[in-house]
């Protein structure tokens, strides 16, 4: 597609439920990132995928968070047993290759945990 | 780790005036400094970036300056227009040096309002 596509755009879930957020990067972009944007914390790095290398998960806030990238393209961020503090906008970004910085973000998934 | 401070948090300017947003960073190893513009309901959009081997970069009405010694960098928007109204984020990163060299550390953002 023309840009980074994320779905759903909005998600409301009950505390304790699991959620899955999807990211379709720009075709051919080998690097994929997840960031979280919340009012109190600004933009925070969560996880990074580069080609077939092991992902850098150092930004994931707890073991309730996980992500995978299948076939070097689509990525899914999963949050288990959601908590109210997980409410935020989850942004996915991709770039053509490692070392070029993040140039294209999706519009994000706004997650609200009630 | 890296820490990026951004000022001001809000900025109002008259249309046609200039706007300046300033950021400081803590890690002297950072070598890449992008700026993003975020409009309501959208993801951040890269508008300009600078690497540590240059002191200034311009793109039409937008310019960025970098002072490595003082560890600060600034965004300058000239001849502001209402469509420049948005939240602007600065960020810092280390590119090209291996593991951990791709994470962006963002400032908290500046909400710019251009008054017609």
Tab-separated table of C-alpha atoms in Angstrom:
chain	number	residue	atom	x	y	z
A	1	UNK	CA	0.000	0.000	0.000
A	2	UNK	CA	0.858	3.643	-0.023
A	3	UNK	CA	1.590	3.871	3.669
A	4	UNK	CA	1.782	1.973	6.922
A	5	UNK	CA	-1.640	0.533	7.666
A	6	UNK	CA	-2.833	-0.260	11.178
A	7	UNK	CA	-5.987	-1.963	12.341
A	8	UNK	CA	-8.216	-1.503	14.129
A	9	UNK	CA	-8.071	2.283	14.326
A	10	UNK	CA	-9.911	2.179	17.639
A	11	UNK	CA	-10.338	-0.608	20.174
A	12	UNK	CA	-12.248	-0.566	23.423
A	13	UNK	CA	-11.744	-3.602	25.624
A	14	UNK	CA	-12.570	-4.692	29.109
A	15	UNK	CA	-9.855	-4.953	31.698
A	16	UNK	CA	-8.401	-8.446	31.732
A	17	UNK	CA	-9.138	-9.239	28.091
A	18	UNK	CA	-6.481	-9.893	25.448
A	19	UNK	CA	-6.139	-7.658	22.377
A	20	UNK	CA	-4.307	-7.953	19.075
A	21	UNK	CA	-3.180	-4.961	17.063
A	22	UNK	CA	-2.117	-5.331	13.457
A	23	UNK	CA	0.414	-3.468	11.337
A	24	UNK	CA	0.966	-3.702	7.582
A	25	UNK	CA	4.252	-1.941	6.756
A	26	UNK	CA	5.122	-0.372	3.443
A	27	UNK	CA	5.999	-3.079	0.945
A	28	UNK	CA	9.729	-3.695	0.845
A	29	UNK	CA	10.470	-2.012	4.165
A	30	UNK	CA	12.605	-4.416	6.133
A	31	UNK	CA	12.567	-2.558	9.446
A	32	UNK	CA	9.389	-2.378	11.539
A	33	UNK	CA	8.868	-0.634	14.860
A	34	UNK	CA	6.151	-0.379	17.471
A	35	UNK	CA	5.844	2.713	19.629
A	36	UNK	CA	3.302	3.674	22.246
A	37	UNK	CA	1.999	7.214	22.677
A	38	UNK	CA	0.285	8.158	25.901
A	39	UNK	CA	-0.500	11.496	27.531
A	40	UNK	CA	1.832	11.105	30.432
A	41	UNK	CA	4.755	9.361	28.727
A	42	UNK	CA	4.926	10.762	25.220
A	43	UNK	CA	6.228	8.393	22.543
A	44	UNK	CA	7.916	5.259	23.860
A	45	UNK	CA	9.774	2.580	21.928
A	46	UNK	CA	8.340	-0.916	22.358
A	47	UNK	CA	9.898	-3.350	19.890
A	48	UNK	CA	11.875	-3.487	16.660
A	49	UNK	CA	12.088	-6.046	13.849
A	50	UNK	CA	14.760	-6.070	11.166
A	51	UNK	CA	14.561	-8.690	8.461
A	52	UNK	CA	15.111	-12.184	9.836
A	53	UNK	CA	17.106	-11.018	12.850
A	54	UNK	CA	15.862	-11.606	16.378
A	55	UNK	CA	13.642	-8.673	17.406
A	56	UNK	CA	14.725	-6.164	20.024
A	57	UNK	CA	12.060	-6.424	22.711
A	58	UNK	CA	13.814	-4.200	25.214
A	59	UNK	CA	11.039	-1.582	25.206
A	60	UNK	CA	8.158	-3.907	26.046
A	61	UNK	CA	6.827	-2.762	29.443
A	62	UNK	CA	5.871	-6.200	30.793
A	63	UNK	CA	5.598	-9.845	29.826
A	64	UNK	CA	1.944	-9.246	28.985
A	65	UNK	CA	3.169	-7.606	25.794
A	66	UNK	CA	4.436	-9.608	22.842
A	67	UNK	CA	4.802	-9.087	19.127
A	68	UNK	CA	5.569	-11.121	16.084
A	69	UNK	CA	6.240	-10.450	12.459
A	70	UNK	CA	5.282	-13.121	9.987
A	71	UNK	CA	7.063	-13.522	6.682
A	72	UNK	CA	8.971	-10.315	7.196
A	73	UNK	CA	5.858	-8.273	6.551
A	74	UNK	CA	2.740	-8.025	8.737
A	75	UNK	CA	3.244	-7.598	12.466
A	76	UNK	CA	0.896	-8.241	15.358
A	77	UNK	CA	1.250	-6.702	18.816
A	78	UNK	CA	-0.570	-8.696	21.485
A	79	UNK	CA	-1.430	-7.432	24.936
A	80	UNK	CA	-2.649	-10.071	27.361
A	81	UNK	CA	-4.800	-9.406	30.426
A	82	UNK	CA	-5.110	-5.724	29.568
A	83	UNK	CA	-4.882	-3.125	32.320
A	84	UNK	CA	-6.154	0.457	32.361
A	85	UNK	CA	-2.596	1.766	32.145
A	86	UNK	CA	-2.311	0.055	28.753
A	87	UNK	CA	-4.698	2.670	27.317
A	88	UNK	CA	-2.737	4.587	24.702
A	89	UNK	CA	-2.240	5.003	20.982
A	90	UNK	CA	-0.077	2.212	19.582
A	91	UNK	CA	1.909	3.349	16.572
A	92	UNK	CA	3.632	1.187	14.021
A	93	UNK	CA	6.373	2.479	11.757
A	94	UNK	CA	8.553	1.072	9.033
A	95	UNK	CA	11.672	2.090	7.189
A	96	UNK	CA	13.428	0.876	4.106
A	97	UNK	CA	16.366	-0.541	5.966
A	98	UNK	CA	18.094	-0.515	9.285
A	99	UNK	CA	20.196	2.552	9.815
A	100	UNK	CA	17.910	4.969	7.994
A	101	UNK	CA	15.780	6.049	10.902
A	102	UNK	CA	12.020	5.964	11.162
A	103	UNK	CA	10.382	7.823	8.334
A	104	UNK	CA	6.856	6.493	8.093
A	105	UNK	CA	4.377	5.982	10.914
A	106	UNK	CA	0.888	4.572	10.639
A	107	UNK	CA	-2.083	6.428	12.081
A	108	UNK	CA	-2.109	4.181	15.118
A	109	UNK	CA	-4.580	2.109	17.087
A	110	UNK	CA	-6.233	3.932	19.960
A	111	UNK	CA	-6.676	1.382	22.727
A	112	UNK	CA	-9.021	2.115	25.601
A	113	UNK	CA	-9.205	-0.330	28.486
A	114	UNK	CA	-12.357	0.084	30.592
B	1	UNK	CA	19.957	6.008	28.383
B	2	UNK	CA	19.163	8.992	26.232
B	3	UNK	CA	16.962	11.783	27.571
B	4	UNK	CA	15.454	14.441	25.311
B	5	UNK	CA	13.961	17.645	26.671
B	6	UNK	CA	11.755	19.812	24.432
B	7	UNK	CA	10.599	23.416	24.914
B	8	UNK	CA	8.178	25.066	24.824
B	9	UNK	CA	5.272	22.685	25.348
B	10	UNK	CA	2.914	25.122	23.642
B	11	UNK	CA	3.612	27.925	21.200
B	12	UNK	CA	1.266	30.419	19.565
B	13	UNK	CA	2.423	32.641	16.724
B	14	UNK	CA	0.766	34.997	14.292
B	15	UNK	CA	0.560	33.851	10.708
B	16	UNK	CA	3.674	34.943	8.873
B	17	UNK	CA	5.863	35.029	11.972
B	18	UNK	CA	8.612	32.526	12.744
B	19	UNK	CA	8.422	29.678	15.232
B	20	UNK	CA	11.350	28.106	17.051
B	21	UNK	CA	11.266	24.871	19.040
B	22	UNK	CA	14.294	23.754	21.028
B	23	UNK	CA	15.481	20.368	22.226
B	24	UNK	CA	18.393	19.163	24.314
B	25	UNK	CA	19.759	15.650	24.529
B	26	UNK	CA	21.945	13.894	27.062
B	27	UNK	CA	23.830	11.153	25.195
B	28	UNK	CA	26.817	12.551	23.325
B	29	UNK	CA	26.832	9.393	21.181
B	30	UNK	CA	23.530	10.376	19.532
B	31	UNK	CA	24.131	11.251	15.901
B	32	UNK	CA	20.718	11.476	14.289
B	33	UNK	CA	18.056	14.062	15.103
B	34	UNK	CA	14.713	13.900	13.289
B	35	UNK	CA	11.710	16.173	13.697
B	36	UNK	CA	8.142	14.974	13.328
B	37	UNK	CA	4.857	16.783	12.770
B	38	UNK	CA	1.728	15.139	14.117
B	39	UNK	CA	-1.727	16.274	13.128
B	40	UNK	CA	-4.829	15.254	15.014
B	41	UNK	CA	-5.713	11.603	14.492
B	42	UNK	CA	-2.603	10.853	12.464
B	43	UNK	CA	0.757	9.326	13.111
B	44	UNK	CA	3.915	11.441	13.288
B	45	UNK	CA	5.299	12.498	9.925
B	46	UNK	CA	9.006	13.037	9.414
B	47	UNK	CA	9.534	16.614	8.228
B	48	UNK	CA	13.274	17.082	8.469
B	49	UNK	CA	16.273	15.404	10.029
B	50	UNK	CA	19.903	16.204	10.646
B	51	UNK	CA	22.950	14.086	11.274
B	52	UNK	CA	25.752	15.086	13.569
B	53	UNK	CA	28.221	15.757	10.777
B	54	UNK	CA	26.371	18.955	9.767
B	55	UNK	CA	25.341	22.008	11.745
B	56	UNK	CA	22.334	23.175	9.762
B	57	UNK	CA	19.880	21.878	7.204
B	58	UNK	CA	17.128	23.696	5.343
B	59	UNK	CA	14.081	22.584	3.412
B	60	UNK	CA	11.990	25.492	2.127
B	61	UNK	CA	10.452	27.170	5.211
B	62	UNK	CA	11.869	24.644	7.661
B	63	UNK	CA	15.376	24.541	9.045
B	64	UNK	CA	17.105	22.612	11.777
B	65	UNK	CA	20.288	23.599	13.587
B	66	UNK	CA	22.500	21.390	15.708
B	67	UNK	CA	25.045	22.341	18.350
B	68	UNK	CA	26.893	19.145	19.278
B	69	UNK	CA	29.009	20.818	21.923
B	70	UNK	CA	26.002	22.084	23.800
B	71	UNK	CA	23.936	19.023	22.865
B	72	UNK	CA	20.976	20.951	21.596
B	73	UNK	CA	19.122	21.238	18.337
B	74	UNK	CA	16.326	23.487	17.150
B	75	UNK	CA	13.550	23.571	14.592
B	76	UNK	CA	12.865	26.859	12.827
B	77	UNK	CA	9.719	27.454	10.799
B	78	UNK	CA	9.578	30.736	8.890
B	79	UNK	CA	6.547	32.458	7.373
B	80	UNK	CA	4.203	30.266	9.360
B	81	UNK	CA	0.844	29.317	7.916
B	82	UNK	CA	-2.316	27.983	9.599
B	83	UNK	CA	-1.608	24.528	8.177
B	84	UNK	CA	1.620	24.454	10.209
B	85	UNK	CA	-0.554	24.111	13.320
B	86	UNK	CA	0.195	20.682	14.805
B	87	UNK	CA	2.233	18.970	17.510
B	88	UNK	CA	5.939	18.811	16.732
B	89	UNK	CA	8.274	16.227	18.229
B	90	UNK	CA	12.028	16.156	18.266
B	91	UNK	CA	13.910	12.900	18.690
B	92	UNK	CA	17.425	11.580	19.024
B	93	UNK	CA	18.987	8.300	18.047
B	94	UNK	CA	22.256	6.564	17.293
B	95	UNK	CA	22.298	5.231	13.757
B	96	UNK	CA	24.648	2.750	12.236
B	97	UNK	CA	26.459	1.405	15.248
B	98	UNK	CA	24.842	-1.967	15.940
B	99	UNK	CA	22.410	-3.212	18.554
B	100	UNK	CA	20.253	-0.528	20.087
B	101	UNK	CA	21.115	1.953	17.415
B	102	UNK	CA	17.647	2.384	16.000
B	103	UNK	CA	15.543	3.396	18.978
B	104	UNK	CA	14.247	6.929	18.849
B	105	UNK	CA	13.992	8.853	22.104
B	106	UNK	CA	11.353	11.529	21.706
B	107	UNK	CA	10.779	14.857	23.341
B	108	UNK	CA	7.374	15.455	24.916
B	109	UNK	CA	6.146	17.549	21.992
B	110	UNK	CA	5.267	21.169	21.247
B	111	UNK	CA	1.750	22.153	20.300
B	112	UNK	CA	2.109	24.919	17.715
B	113	UNK	CA	-0.865	27.131	16.952
B	114	UNK	CA	-0.643	29.563	14.046
B	115	UNK	CA	-3.208	32.313	14.413
B	116	UNK	CA	-4.580	33.661	11.112
